[in-house]
mmCIF file of C-alpha atoms in Angstrom:
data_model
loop_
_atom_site.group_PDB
_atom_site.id
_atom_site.type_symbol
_atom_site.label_atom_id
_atom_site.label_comp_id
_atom_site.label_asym_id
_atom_site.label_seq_id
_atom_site.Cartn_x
_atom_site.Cartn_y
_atom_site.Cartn_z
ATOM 1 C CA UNK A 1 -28.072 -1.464 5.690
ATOM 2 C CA UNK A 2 -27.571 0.366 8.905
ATOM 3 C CA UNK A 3 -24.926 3.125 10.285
ATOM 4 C CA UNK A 4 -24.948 3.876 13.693
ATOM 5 C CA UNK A 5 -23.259 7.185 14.921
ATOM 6 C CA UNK A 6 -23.240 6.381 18.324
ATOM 7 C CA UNK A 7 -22.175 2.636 17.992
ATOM 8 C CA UNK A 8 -20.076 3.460 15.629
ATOM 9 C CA UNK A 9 -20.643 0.789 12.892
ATOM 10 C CA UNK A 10 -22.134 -0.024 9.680
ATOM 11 C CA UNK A 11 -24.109 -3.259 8.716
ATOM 12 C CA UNK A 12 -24.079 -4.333 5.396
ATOM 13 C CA UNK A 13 -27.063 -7.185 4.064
ATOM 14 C CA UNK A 14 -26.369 -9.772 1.612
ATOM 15 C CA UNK A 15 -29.692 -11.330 0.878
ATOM 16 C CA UNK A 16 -30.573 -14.940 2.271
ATOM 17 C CA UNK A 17 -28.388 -14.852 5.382
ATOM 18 C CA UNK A 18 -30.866 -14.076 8.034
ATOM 19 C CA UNK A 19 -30.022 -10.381 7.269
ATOM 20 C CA UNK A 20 -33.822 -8.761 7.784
ATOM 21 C CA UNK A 21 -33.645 -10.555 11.358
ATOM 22 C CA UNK A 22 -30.341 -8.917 12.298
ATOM 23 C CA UNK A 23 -30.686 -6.008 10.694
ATOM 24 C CA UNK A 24 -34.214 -5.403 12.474
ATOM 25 C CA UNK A 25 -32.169 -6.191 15.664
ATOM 26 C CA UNK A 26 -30.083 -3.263 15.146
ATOM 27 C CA UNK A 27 -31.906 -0.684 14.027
ATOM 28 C CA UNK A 28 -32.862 0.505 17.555
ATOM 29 C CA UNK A 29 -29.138 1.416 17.658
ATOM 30 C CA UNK A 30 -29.455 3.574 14.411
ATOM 31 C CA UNK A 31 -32.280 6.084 15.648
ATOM 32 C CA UNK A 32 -33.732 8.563 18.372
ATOM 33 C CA UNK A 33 -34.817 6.646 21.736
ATOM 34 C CA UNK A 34 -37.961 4.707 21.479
ATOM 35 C CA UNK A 35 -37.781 3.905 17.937
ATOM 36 C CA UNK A 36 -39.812 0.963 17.034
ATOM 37 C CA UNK A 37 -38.646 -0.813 13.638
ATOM 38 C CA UNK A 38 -40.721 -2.586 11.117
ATOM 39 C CA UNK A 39 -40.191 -5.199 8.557
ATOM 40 C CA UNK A 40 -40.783 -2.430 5.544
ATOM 41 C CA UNK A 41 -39.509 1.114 6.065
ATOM 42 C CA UNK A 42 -38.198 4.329 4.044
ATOM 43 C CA UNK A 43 -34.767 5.435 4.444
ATOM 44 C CA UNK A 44 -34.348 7.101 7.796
ATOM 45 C CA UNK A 45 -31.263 9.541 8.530
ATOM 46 C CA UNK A 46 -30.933 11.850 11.566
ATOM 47 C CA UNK A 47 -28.292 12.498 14.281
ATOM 48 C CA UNK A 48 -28.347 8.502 15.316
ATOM 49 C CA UNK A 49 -27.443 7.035 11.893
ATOM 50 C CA UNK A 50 -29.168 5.674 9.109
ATOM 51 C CA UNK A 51 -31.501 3.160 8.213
ATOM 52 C CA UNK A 52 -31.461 1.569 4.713
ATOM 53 C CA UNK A 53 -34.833 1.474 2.974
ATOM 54 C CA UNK A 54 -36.391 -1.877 3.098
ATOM 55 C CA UNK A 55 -39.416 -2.772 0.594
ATOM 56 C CA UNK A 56 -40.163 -4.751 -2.531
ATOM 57 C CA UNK A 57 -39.040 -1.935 -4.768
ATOM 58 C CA UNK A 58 -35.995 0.318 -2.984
ATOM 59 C CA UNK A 59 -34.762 3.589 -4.296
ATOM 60 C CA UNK A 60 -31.138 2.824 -4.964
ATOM 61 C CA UNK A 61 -30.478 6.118 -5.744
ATOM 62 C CA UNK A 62 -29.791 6.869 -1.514
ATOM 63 C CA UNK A 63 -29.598 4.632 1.093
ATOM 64 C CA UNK A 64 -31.493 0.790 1.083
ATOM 65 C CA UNK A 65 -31.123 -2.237 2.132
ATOM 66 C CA UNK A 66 -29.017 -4.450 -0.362
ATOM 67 C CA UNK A 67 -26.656 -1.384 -0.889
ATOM 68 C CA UNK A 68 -23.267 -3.179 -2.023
ATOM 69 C CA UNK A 69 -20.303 -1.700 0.370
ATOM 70 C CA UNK A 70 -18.797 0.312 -3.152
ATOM 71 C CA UNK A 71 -21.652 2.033 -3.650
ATOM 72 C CA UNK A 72 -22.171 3.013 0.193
ATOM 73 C CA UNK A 73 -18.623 4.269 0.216
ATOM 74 C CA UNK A 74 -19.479 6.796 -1.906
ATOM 75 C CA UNK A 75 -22.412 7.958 -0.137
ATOM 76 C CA UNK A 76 -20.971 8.393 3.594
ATOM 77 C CA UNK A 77 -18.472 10.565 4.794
ATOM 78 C CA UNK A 78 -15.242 9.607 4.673
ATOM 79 C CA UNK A 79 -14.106 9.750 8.249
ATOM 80 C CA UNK A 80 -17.669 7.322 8.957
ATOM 81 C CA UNK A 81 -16.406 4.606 6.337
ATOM 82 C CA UNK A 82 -12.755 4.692 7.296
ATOM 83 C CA UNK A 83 -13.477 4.484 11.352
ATOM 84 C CA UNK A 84 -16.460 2.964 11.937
ATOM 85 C CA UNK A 85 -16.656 -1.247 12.445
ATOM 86 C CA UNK A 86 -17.928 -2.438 9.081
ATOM 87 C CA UNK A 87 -20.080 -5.769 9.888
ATOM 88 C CA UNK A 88 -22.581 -8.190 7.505
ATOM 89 C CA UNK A 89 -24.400 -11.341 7.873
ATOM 90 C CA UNK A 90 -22.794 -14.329 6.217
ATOM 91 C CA UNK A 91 -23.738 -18.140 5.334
ATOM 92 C CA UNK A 92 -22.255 -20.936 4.263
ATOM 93 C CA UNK A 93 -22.401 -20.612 0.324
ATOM 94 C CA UNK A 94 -24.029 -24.189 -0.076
ATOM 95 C CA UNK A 95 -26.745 -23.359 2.419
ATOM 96 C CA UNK A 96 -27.613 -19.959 0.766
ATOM 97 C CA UNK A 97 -27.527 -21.428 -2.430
ATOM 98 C CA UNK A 98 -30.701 -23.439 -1.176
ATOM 99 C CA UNK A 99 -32.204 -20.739 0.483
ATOM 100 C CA UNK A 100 -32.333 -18.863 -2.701
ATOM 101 C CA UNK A 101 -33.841 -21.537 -4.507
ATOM 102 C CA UNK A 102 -36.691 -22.257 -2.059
ATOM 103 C CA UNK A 103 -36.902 -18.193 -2.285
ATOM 104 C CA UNK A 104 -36.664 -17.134 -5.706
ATOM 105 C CA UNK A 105 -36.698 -20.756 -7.342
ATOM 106 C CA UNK A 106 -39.454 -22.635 -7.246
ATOM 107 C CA UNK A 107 -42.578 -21.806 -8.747
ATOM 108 C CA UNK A 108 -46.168 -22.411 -7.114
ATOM 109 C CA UNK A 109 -46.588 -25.993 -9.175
ATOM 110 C CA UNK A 110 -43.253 -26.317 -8.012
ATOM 111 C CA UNK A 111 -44.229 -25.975 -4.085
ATOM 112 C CA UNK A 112 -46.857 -28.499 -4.591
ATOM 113 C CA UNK A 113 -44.606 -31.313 -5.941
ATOM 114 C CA UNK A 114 -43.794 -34.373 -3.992
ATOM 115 C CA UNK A 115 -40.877 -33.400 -1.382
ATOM 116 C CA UNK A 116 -38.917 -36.523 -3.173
ATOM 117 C CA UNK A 117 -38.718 -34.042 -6.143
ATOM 118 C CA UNK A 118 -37.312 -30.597 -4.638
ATOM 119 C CA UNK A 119 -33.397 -31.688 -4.592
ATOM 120 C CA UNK A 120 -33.973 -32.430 -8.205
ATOM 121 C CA UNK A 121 -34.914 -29.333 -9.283
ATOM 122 C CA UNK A 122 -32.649 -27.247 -7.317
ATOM 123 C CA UNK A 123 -30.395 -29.034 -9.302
ATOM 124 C CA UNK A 124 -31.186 -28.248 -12.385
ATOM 125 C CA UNK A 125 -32.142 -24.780 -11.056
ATOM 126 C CA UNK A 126 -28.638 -24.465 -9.830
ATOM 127 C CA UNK A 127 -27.036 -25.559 -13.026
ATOM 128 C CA UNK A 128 -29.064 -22.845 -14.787
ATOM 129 C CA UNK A 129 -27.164 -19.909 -12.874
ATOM 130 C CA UNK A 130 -24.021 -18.506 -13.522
ATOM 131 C CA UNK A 131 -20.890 -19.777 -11.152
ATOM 132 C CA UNK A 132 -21.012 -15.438 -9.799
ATOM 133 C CA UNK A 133 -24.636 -15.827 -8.761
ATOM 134 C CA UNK A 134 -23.190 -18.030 -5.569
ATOM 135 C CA UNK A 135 -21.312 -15.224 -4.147
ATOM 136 C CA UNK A 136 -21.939 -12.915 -1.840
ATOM 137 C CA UNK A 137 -18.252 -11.125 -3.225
ATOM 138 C CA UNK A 138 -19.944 -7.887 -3.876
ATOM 139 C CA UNK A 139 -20.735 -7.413 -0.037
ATOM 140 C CA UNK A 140 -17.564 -8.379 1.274
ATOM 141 C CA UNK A 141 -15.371 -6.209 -0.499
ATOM 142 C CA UNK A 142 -14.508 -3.610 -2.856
ATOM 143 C CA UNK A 143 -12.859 -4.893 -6.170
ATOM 144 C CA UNK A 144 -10.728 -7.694 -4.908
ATOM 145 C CA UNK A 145 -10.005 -6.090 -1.182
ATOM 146 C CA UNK A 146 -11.890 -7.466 1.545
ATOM 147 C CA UNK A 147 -14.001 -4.261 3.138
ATOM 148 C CA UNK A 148 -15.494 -5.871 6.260
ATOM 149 C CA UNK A 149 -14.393 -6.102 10.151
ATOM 150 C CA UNK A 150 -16.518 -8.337 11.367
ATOM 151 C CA UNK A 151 -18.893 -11.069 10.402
ATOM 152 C CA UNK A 152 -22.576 -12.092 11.431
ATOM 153 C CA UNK A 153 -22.401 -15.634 10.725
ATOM 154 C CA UNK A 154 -25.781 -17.514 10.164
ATOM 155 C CA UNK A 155 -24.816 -20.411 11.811
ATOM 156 C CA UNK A 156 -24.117 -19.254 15.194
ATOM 157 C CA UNK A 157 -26.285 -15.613 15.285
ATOM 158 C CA UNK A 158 -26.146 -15.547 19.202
ATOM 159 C CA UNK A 159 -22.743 -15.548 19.620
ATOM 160 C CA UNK A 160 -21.534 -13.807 16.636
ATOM 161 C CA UNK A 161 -24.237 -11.186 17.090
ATOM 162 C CA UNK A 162 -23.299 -10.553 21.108
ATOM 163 C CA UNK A 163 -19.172 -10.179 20.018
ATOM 164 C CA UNK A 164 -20.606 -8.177 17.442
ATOM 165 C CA UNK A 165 -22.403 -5.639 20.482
ATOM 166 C CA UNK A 166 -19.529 -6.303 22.681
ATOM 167 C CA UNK A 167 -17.008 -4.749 19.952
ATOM 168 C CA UNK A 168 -18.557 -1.669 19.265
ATOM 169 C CA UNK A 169 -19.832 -1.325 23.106
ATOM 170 C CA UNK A 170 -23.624 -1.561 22.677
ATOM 171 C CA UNK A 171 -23.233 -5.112 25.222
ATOM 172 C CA UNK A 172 -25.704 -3.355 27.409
ATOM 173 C CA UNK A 173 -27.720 -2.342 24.932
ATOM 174 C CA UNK A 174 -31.705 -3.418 25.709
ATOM 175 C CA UNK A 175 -32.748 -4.985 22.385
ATOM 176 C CA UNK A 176 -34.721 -7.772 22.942
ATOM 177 C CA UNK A 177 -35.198 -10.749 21.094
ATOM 178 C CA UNK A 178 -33.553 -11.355 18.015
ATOM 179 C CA UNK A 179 -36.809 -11.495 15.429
ATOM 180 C CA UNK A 180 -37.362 -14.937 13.140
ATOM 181 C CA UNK A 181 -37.919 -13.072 9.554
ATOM 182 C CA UNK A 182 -38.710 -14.927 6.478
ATOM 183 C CA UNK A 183 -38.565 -18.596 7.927
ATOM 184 C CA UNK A 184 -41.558 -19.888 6.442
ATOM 185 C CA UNK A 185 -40.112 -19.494 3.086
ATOM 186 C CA UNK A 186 -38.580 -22.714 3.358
ATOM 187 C CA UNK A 187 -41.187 -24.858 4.261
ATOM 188 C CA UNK A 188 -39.458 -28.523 4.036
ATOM 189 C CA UNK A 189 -36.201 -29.274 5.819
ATOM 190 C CA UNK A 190 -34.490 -31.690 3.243
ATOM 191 C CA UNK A 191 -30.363 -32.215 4.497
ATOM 192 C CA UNK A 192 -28.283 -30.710 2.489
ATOM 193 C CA UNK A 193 -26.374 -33.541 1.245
ATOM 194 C CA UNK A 194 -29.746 -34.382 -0.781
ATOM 195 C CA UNK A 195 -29.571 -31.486 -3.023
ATOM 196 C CA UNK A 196 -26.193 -32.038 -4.262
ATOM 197 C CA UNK A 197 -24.353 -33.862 -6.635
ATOM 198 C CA UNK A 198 -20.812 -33.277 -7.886
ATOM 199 C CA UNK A 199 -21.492 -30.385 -10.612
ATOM 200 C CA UNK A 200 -23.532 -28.377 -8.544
ATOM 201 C CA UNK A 201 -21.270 -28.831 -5.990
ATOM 202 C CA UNK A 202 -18.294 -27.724 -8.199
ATOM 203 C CA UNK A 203 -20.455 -24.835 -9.697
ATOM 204 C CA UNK A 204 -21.002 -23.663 -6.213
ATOM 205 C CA UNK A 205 -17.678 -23.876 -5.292
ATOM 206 C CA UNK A 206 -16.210 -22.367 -8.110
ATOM 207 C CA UNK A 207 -18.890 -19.414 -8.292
ATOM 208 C CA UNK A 208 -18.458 -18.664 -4.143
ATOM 209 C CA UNK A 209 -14.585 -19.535 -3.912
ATOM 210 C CA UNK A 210 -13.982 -16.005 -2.257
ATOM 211 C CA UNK A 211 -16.514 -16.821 -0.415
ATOM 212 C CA UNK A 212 -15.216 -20.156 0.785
ATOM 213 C CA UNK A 213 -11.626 -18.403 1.434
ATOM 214 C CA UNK A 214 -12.301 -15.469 3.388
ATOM 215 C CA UNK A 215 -15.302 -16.613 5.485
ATOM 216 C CA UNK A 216 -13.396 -19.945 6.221
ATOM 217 C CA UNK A 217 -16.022 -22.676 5.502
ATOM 218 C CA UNK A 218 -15.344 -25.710 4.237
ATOM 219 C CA UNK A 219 -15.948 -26.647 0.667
ATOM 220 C CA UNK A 220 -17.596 -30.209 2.375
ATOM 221 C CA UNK A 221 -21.405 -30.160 1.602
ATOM 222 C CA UNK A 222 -21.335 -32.771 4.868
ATOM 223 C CA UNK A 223 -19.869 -30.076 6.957
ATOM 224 C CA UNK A 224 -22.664 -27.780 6.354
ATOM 225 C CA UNK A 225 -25.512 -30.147 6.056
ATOM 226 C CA UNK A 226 -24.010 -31.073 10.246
ATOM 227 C CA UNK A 227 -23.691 -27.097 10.408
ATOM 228 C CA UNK A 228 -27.123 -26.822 9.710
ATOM 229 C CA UNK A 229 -28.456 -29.432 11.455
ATOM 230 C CA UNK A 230 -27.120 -27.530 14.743
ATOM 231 C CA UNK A 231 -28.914 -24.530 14.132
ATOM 232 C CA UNK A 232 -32.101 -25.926 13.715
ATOM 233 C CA UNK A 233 -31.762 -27.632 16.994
ATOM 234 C CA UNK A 234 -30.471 -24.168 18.389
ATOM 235 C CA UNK A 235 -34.144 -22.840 17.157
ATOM 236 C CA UNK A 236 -35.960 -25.700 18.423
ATOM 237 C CA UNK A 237 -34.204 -25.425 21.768
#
């Protein structure tokens, strides 16, 4: 997570939505001139902003990385929650639901199985979860109230990123390239479409379905699967 008293915003990170990437991006924004960020870091506060820890093993206790937007709240002054432009990376649910799985779901044996084999046990993976795990609810609002003023949408990080800098006027702003974090993780590019049959569909659907509402993707799997297909060629372009 990341507040920026200058820019004027907050970013909040649900996990497996390119959030590392962007939130790296950003943190220049957050901290005294010539700041250089890094993909692990302790909590940083000063005049600037804050900077959420990131590591394997946060102190949730202050400020860090996955902070959900209730507990942050609570932590920031008032007058900084209530004014400042409240922003978090997003992704289509049915995506992120495979991201996860090639993240936290397969095992080594797992890796090393015939590619053939990988849609069938995200299935089964999937089923294992509860409906809730899908959702990225917990980020987006506080009890049943959508929180956020802005989205960072996975599927189109250029543009949603540079309206992003354009609202909060950092459009000038010298930051470079936007970093590639954690893309090796998922190593095979399987469509979508493959991993899903009707149940897991449903259980994604009915586990992410504030999600689904508020973000405004569809509940197709074929309208991600072509969703995603566009941002890899984006990447390979």
């Amino acid at each position: 997570m990341l507040v920026s008293h200058p820019y004027k915003f907050i970013f909040l990170k649900p996990g497996k939505t390119a959030g590392t990437s962007v939130e790296v991006f950003l943190e220049p924004l957050c901290a005294a001139p010539g700041h250089t960020p890094s993909h692990a870091t302790p909590p940083i506060e000063s005049e600037y902003g804050v900077i959420g820890e990131r590591g394997p093993d946060p102190d949730k206790s202050g400020f860090y990385n996955h902070i959900w937007p209730d507990e942050l709240v609570e932590r920031l002054p008032a007058e900084v929650w209530r004014d400042y432009v409240k922003t978090a990376t997003v992704r289509n649910p049915f995506d992120r639901a495979v991201s996860a799985f090639h993240h936290f779901g397969l095992t080594d044996a797992d890796r090393d199985a015939p590619q053939s084999q990988i849609p069938g046990l995200f299935r089964r993976w999937a089923m294992e979860r509860s409906p809730a795990y899908f959702t990225i609810k917990r980020y987006l609002a506080i009890g049943d109230a959508p929180c956020l003023d802005h989205f960072i949408r996975y599927e189109d990080l250029e543009g949603t990123i540079s309206a992003f800098l354009e609202k909060v006027g950092a459009a000038d702003a010298r930051l470079g390239a936007l970093p590639r974090l954690k893309t090796d993780i998922r190593k095979v590019d399987i469509p979508l479409v493959e991993y899903y049959d009707a149940a897991v569909r449903d259980r994604v659907i009915e586990g992410a379905r504030f999600d689904f509402d508020h973000l405004g993707y569809s509940t197709s799997v074929e309208d991600a699967d072509r969703a995603r297909a566009g941002v890899a060629a984006a990447a390979k372009g």
